[in-house]
PDB file of C-alpha atoms in Angstrom:
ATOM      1  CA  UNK A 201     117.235 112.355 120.792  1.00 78.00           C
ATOM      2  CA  UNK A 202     113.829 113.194 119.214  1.00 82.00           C
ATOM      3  CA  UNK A 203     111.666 110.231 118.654  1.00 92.00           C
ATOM      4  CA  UNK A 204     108.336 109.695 116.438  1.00 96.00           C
ATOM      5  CA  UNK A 205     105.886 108.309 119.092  1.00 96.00           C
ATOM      6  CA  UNK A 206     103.307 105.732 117.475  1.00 97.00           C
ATOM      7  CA  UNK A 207     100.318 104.180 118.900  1.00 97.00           C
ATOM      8  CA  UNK A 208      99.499 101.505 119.039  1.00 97.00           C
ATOM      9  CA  UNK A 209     102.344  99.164 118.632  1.00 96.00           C
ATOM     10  CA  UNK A 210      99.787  96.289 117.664  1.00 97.00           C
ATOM     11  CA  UNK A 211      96.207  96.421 116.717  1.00 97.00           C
ATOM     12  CA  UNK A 212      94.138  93.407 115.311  1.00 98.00           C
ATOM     13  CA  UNK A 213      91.019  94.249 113.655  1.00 98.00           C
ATOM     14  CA  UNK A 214      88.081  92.906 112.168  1.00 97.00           C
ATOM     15  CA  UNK A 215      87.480  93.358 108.280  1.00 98.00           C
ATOM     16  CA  UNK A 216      85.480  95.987 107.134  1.00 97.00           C
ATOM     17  CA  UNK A 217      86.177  98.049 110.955  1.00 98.00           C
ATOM     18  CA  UNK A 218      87.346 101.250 110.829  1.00 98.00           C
ATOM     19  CA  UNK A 219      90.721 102.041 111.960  1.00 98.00           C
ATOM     20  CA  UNK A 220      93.045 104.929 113.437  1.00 97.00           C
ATOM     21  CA  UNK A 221      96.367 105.016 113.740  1.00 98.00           C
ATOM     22  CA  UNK A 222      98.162 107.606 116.224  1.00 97.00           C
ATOM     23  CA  UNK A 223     101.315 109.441 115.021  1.00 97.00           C
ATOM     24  CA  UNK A 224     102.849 112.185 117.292  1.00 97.00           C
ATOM     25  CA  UNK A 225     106.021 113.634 115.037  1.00 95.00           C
ATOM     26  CA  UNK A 226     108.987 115.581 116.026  1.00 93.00           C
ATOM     27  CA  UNK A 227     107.735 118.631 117.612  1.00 89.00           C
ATOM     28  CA  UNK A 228     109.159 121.054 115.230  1.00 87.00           C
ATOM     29  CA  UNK A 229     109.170 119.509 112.151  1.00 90.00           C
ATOM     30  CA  UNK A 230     106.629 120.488 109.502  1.00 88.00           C
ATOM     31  CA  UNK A 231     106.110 117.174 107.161  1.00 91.00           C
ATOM     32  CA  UNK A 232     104.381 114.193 107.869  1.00 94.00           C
ATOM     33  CA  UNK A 233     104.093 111.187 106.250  1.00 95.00           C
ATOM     34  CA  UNK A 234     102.213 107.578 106.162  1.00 97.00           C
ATOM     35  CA  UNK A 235     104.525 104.543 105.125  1.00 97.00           C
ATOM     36  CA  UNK A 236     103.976 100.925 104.575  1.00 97.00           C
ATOM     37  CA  UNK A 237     105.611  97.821 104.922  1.00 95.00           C
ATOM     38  CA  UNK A 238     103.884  94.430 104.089  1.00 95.00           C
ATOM     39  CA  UNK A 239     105.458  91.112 105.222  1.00 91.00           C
ATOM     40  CA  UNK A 240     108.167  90.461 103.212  1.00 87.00           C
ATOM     41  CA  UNK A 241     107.597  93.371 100.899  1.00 91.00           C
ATOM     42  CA  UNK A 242     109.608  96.907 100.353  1.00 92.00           C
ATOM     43  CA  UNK A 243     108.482 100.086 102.436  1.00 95.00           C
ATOM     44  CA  UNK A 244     105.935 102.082 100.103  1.00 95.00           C
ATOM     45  CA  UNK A 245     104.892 105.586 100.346  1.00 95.00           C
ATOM     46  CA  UNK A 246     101.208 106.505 101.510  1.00 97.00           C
ATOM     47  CA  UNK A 247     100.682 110.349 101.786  1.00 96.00           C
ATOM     48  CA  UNK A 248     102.740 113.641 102.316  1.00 93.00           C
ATOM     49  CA  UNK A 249     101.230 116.104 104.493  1.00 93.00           C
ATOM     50  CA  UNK A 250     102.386 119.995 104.817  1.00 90.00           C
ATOM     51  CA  UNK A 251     100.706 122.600 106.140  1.00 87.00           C
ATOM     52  CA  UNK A 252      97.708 121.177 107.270  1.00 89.00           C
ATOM     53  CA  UNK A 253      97.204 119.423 103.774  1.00 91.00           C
ATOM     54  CA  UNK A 254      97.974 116.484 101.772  1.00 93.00           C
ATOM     55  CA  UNK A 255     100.770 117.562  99.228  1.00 91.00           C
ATOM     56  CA  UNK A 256     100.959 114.120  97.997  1.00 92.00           C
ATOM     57  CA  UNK A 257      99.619 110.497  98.035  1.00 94.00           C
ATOM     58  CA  UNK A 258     100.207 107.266  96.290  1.00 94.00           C
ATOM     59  CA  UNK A 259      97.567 105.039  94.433  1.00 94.00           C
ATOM     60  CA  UNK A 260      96.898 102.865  97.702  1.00 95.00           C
ATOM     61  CA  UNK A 261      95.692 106.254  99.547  1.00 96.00           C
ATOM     62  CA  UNK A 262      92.233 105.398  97.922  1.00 95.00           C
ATOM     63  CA  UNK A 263      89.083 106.849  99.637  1.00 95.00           C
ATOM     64  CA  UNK A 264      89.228 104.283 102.275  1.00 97.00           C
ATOM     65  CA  UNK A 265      92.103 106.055 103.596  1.00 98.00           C
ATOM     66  CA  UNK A 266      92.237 109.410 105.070  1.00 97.00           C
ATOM     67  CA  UNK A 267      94.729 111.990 107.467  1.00 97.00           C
ATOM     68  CA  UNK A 268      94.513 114.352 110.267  1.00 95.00           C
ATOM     69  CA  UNK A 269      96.233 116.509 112.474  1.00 92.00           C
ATOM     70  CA  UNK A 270      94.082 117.396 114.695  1.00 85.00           C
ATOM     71  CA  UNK A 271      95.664 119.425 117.707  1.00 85.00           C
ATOM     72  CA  UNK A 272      99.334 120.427 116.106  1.00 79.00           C
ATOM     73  CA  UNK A 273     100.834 117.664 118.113  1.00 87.00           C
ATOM     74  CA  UNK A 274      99.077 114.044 117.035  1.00 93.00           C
ATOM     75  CA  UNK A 275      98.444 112.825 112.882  1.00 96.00           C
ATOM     76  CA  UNK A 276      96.328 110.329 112.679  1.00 97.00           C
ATOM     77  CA  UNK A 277      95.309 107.840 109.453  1.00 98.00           C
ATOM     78  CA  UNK A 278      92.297 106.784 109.425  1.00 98.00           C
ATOM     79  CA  UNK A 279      91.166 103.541 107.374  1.00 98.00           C
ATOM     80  CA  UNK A 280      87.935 103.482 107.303  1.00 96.00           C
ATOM     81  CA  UNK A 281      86.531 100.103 105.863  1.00 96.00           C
ATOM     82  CA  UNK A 282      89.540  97.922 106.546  1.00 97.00           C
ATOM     83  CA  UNK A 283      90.344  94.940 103.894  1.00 97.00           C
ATOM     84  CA  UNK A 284      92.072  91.558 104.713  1.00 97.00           C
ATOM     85  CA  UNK A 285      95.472  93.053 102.778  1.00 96.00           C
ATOM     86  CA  UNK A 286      95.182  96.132 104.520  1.00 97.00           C
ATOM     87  CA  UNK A 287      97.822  94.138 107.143  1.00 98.00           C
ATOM     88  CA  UNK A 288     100.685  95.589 107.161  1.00 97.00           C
ATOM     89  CA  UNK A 289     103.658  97.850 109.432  1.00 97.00           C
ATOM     90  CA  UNK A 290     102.135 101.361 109.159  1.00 98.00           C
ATOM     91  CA  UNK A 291     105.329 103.634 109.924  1.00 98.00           C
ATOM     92  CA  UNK A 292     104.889 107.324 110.435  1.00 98.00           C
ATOM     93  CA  UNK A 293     107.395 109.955 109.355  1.00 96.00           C
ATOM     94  CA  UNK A 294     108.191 113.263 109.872  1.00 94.00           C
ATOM     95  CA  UNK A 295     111.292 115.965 108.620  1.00 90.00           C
ATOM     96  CA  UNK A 296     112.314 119.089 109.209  1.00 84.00           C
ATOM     97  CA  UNK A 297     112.171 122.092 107.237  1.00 78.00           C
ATOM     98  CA  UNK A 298     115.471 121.966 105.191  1.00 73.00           C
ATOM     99  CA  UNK A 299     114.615 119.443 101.677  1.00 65.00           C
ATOM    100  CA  UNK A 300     117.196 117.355 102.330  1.00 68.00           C
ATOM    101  CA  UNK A 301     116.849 116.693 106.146  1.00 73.00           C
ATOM    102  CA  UNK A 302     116.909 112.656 106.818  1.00 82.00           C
ATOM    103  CA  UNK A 303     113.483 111.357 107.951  1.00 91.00           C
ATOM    104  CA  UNK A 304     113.050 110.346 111.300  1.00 94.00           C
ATOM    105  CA  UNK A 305     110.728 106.817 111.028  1.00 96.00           C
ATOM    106  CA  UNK A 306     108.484 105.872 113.865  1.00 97.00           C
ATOM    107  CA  UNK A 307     108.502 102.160 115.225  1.00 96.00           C
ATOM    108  CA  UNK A 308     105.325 101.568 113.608  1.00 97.00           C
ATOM    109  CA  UNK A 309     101.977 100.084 114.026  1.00 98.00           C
ATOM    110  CA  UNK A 310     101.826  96.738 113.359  1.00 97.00           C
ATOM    111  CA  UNK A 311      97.901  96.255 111.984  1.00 98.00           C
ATOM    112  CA  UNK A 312      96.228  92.844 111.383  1.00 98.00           C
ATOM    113  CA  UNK A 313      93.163  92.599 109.510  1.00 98.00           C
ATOM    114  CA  UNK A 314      91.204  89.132 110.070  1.00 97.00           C
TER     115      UNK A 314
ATOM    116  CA  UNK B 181     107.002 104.658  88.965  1.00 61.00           C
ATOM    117  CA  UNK B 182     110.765 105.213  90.594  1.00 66.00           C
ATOM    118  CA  UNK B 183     112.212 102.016  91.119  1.00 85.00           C
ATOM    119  CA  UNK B 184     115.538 101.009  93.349  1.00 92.00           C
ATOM    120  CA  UNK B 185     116.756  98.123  93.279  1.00 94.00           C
ATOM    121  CA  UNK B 186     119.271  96.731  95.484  1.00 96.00           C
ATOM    122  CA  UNK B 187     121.864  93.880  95.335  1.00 96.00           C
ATOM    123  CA  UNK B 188     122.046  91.625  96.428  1.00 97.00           C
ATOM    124  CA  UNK B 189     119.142  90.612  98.461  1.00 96.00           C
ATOM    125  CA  UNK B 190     120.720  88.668 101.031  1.00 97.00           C
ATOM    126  CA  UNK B 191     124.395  88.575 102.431  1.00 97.00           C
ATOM    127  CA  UNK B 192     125.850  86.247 104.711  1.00 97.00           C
ATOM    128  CA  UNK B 193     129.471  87.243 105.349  1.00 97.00           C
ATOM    129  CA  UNK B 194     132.440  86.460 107.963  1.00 97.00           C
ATOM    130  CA  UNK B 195     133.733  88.925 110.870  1.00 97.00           C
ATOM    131  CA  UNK B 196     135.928  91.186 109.942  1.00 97.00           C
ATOM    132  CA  UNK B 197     134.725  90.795 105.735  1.00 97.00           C
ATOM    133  CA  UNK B 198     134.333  93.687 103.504  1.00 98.00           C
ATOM    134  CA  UNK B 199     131.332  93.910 101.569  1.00 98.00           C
ATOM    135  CA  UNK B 200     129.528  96.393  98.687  1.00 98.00           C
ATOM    136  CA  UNK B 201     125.598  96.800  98.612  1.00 98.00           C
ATOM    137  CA  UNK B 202     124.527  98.225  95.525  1.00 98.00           C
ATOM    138  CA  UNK B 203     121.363 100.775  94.887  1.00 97.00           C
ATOM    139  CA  UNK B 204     120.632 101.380  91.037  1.00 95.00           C
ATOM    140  CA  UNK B 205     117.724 102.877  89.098  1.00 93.00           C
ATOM    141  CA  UNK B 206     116.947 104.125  86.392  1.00 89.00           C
ATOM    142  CA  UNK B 207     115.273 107.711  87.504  1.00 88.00           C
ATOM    143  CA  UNK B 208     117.306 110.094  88.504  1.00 90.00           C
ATOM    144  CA  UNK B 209     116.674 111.153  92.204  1.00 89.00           C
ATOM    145  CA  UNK B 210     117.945 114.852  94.044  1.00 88.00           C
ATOM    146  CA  UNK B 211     118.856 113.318  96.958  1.00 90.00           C
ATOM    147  CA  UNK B 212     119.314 109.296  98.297  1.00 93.00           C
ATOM    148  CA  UNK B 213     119.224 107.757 101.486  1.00 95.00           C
ATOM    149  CA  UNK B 214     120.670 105.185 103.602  1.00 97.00           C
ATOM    150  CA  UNK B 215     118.998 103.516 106.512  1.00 97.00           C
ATOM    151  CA  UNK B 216     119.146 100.528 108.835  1.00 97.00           C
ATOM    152  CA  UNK B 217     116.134  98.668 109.706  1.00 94.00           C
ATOM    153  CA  UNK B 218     115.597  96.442 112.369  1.00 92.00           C
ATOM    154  CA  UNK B 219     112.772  93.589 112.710  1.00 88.00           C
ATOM    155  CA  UNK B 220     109.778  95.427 114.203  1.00 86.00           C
ATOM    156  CA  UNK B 221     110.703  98.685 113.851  1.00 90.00           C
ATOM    157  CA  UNK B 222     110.850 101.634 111.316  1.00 93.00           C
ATOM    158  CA  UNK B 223     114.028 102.606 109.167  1.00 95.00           C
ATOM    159  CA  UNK B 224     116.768 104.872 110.617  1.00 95.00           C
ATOM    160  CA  UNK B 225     118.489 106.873 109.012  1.00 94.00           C
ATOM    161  CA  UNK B 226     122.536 106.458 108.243  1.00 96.00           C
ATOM    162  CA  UNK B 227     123.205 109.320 105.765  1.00 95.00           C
ATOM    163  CA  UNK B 228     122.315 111.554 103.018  1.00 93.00           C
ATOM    164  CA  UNK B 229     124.041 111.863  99.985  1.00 94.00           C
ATOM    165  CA  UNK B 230     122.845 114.777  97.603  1.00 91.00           C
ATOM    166  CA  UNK B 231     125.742 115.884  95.094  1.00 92.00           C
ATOM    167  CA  UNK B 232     126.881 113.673  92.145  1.00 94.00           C
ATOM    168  CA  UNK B 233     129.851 111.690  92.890  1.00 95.00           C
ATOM    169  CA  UNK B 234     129.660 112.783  96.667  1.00 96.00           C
ATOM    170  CA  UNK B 235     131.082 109.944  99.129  1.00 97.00           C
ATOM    171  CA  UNK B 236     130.722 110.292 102.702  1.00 97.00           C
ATOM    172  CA  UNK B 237     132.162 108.248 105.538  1.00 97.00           C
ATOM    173  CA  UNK B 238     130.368 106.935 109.039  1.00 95.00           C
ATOM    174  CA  UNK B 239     132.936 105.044 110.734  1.00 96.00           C
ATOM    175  CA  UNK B 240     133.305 101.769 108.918  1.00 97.00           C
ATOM    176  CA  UNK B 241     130.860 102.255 106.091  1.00 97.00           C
ATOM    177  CA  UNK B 242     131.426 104.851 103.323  1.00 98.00           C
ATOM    178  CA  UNK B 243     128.577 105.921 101.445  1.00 98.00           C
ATOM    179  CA  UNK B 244     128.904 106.724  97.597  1.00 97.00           C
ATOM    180  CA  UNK B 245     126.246 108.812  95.001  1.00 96.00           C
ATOM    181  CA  UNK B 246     126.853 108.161  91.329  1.00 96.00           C
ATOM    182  CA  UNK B 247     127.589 110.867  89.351  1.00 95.00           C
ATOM    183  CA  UNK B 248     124.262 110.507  87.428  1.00 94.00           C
ATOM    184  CA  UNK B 249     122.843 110.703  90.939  1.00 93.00           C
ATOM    185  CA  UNK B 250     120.845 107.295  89.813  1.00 93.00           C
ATOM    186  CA  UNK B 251     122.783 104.910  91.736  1.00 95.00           C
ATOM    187  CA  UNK B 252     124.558 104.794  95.171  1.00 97.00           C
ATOM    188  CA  UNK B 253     127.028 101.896  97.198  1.00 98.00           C
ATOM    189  CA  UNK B 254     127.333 101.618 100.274  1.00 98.00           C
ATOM    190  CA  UNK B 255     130.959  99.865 101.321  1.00 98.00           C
ATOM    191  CA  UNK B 256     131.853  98.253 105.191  1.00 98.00           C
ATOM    192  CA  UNK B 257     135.055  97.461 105.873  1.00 98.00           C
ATOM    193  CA  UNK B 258     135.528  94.895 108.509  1.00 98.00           C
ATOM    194  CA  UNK B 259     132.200  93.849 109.168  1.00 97.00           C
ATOM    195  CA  UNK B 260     131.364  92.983 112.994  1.00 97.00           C
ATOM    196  CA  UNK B 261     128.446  91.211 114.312  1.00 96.00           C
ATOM    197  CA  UNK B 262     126.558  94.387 115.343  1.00 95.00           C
ATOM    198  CA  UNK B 263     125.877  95.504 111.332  1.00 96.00           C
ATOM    199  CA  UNK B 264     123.418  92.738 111.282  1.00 96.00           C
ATOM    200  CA  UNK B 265     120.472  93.697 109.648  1.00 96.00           C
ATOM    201  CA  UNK B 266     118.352  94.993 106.495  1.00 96.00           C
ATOM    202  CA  UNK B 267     119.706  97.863 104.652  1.00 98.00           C
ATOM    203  CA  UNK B 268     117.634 100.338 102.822  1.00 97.00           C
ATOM    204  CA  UNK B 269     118.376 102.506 100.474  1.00 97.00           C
ATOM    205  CA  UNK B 270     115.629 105.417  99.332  1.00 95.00           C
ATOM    206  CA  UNK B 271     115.687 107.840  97.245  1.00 92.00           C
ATOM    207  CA  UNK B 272     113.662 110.923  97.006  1.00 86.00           C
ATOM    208  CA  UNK B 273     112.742 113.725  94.461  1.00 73.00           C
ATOM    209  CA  UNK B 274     112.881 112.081  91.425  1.00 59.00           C
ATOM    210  CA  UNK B 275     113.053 114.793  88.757  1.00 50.00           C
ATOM    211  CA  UNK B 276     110.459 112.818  86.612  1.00 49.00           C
ATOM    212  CA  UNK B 277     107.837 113.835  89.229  1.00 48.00           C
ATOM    213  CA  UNK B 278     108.445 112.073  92.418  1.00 46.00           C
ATOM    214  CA  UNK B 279     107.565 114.782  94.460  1.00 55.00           C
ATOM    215  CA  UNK B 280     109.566 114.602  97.971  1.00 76.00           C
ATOM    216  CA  UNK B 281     108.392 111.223  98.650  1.00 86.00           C
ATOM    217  CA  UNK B 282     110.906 108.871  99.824  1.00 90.00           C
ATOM    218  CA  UNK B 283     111.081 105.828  97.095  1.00 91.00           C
ATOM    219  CA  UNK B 284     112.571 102.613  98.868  1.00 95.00           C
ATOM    220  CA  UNK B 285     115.008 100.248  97.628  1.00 95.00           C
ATOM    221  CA  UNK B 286     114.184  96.572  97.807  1.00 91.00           C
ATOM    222  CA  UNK B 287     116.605  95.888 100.877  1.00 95.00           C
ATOM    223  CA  UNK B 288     119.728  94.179 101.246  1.00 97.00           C
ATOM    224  CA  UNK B 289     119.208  91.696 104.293  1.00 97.00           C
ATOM    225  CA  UNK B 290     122.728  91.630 105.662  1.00 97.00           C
ATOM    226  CA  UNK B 291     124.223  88.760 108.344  1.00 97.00           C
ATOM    227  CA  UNK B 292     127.469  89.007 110.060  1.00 97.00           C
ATOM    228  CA  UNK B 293     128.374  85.887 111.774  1.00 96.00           C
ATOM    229  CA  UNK B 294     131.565  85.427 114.202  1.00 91.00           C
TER     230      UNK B 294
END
């Protein structure tokens, strides 16, 4: 079955470094999307990306935070000054072209900010 | 903001138990979600309700949308050991302006014991 590859499983980072986090979807599927999960706390929404923009993104998606996809295969975020409650499960998502298609959910990227 | 909350947080139930976890909110969504969630790794998905008062049925568990399409249950019957784990419900395209953004439920953390 298709999977949503993400890299890496673990990174542990200084604060204020700049971060990327690697996201290669399901090969034919055309949205993307950022999640997060704090310790303990619900899975929240980061950004929506379609057709090579952001259709979407939630107030944590501040200017520290930014998306890519750079070669029609990887999406990458990008936090660029990381903060000490920046730690969190990043999971990327991707669907397929019909609006009610299920997501399929990466295993995430478990980032530590210290 | 969309909120979904679940009940009831945590479940500790027998083998072979039935047991109800609820999903309400107050914003009406075009579509909810279901998934499964296991420590250390993303959501996967279990169904997708879209029609008012539409029930579907995976095996043991049976899957229900209110008719307001603002709340959902999800029902197992004879609960085995293997059903362990947090249960998410999400809903997405709220009509008052969610977008297609997945909105998460708070999670029911569910434990079957022998």
């Amino acid at each position: 079955e298709p999977e949503v590859t993400q890299t890496p499983s673990h990174q542990v980072t200084q604060m204020g470094q700049e971060v990327i986090l690697r996201c290669v979807p399901i090969s034919n599927h055309l949205y993307f999307y950022w999640y997060r999960q704090i310790l303990g706390q619900k899975v929240e929404f980061l950004v929506s990306f379609y057709n090579n923009e952001i259709s979407e993104k939630s107030e944590i998606f501040d200017d520290q935070f930014s998306v890519e996809r750079p070669d029609g295969s990887n999406f990458t975020l990008k936090i660029r000054s990381t903060k000490l409650e920046d730690s969190a499960m990043y999971f990327c998502a991707s669907r397929g072209r019909r609006a009610n298609y299920g997501y399929t959910f990466g295993s995430g990227t478990r980032l530590t900010v210290v | 903001t969309q909120l979904l909350e679940q009940s009831p947080q945590f479940l500790s139930i027998q083998e072979g138990e039935n047991l109800t976890v609820y999903c309400n909110s107050s914003s009406v969504f075009s579509s909810l979600q279901w998934y499964r969630q296991e420590p250390g790794e993303g959501p996967v998905l279990l169904v997708t309700v879209v029609t008012g008062g539409e029930v579907k049925k995976l095996k043991r568990l049976t899957f229900q949308f209110g008719d307001a399409r603002k709340d959902s249950s999800l029902h197992i019957t004879a609960a085995q050991p293997g059903d362990t784990g947090l249960y998410l419900c999400a809903g997405k395209g709220a009509l008052t302006g969610g977008g297609n953004k997945l909105t998460f439920g708070t999670g029911t953390q569910l434990k079957v014991e022998l």
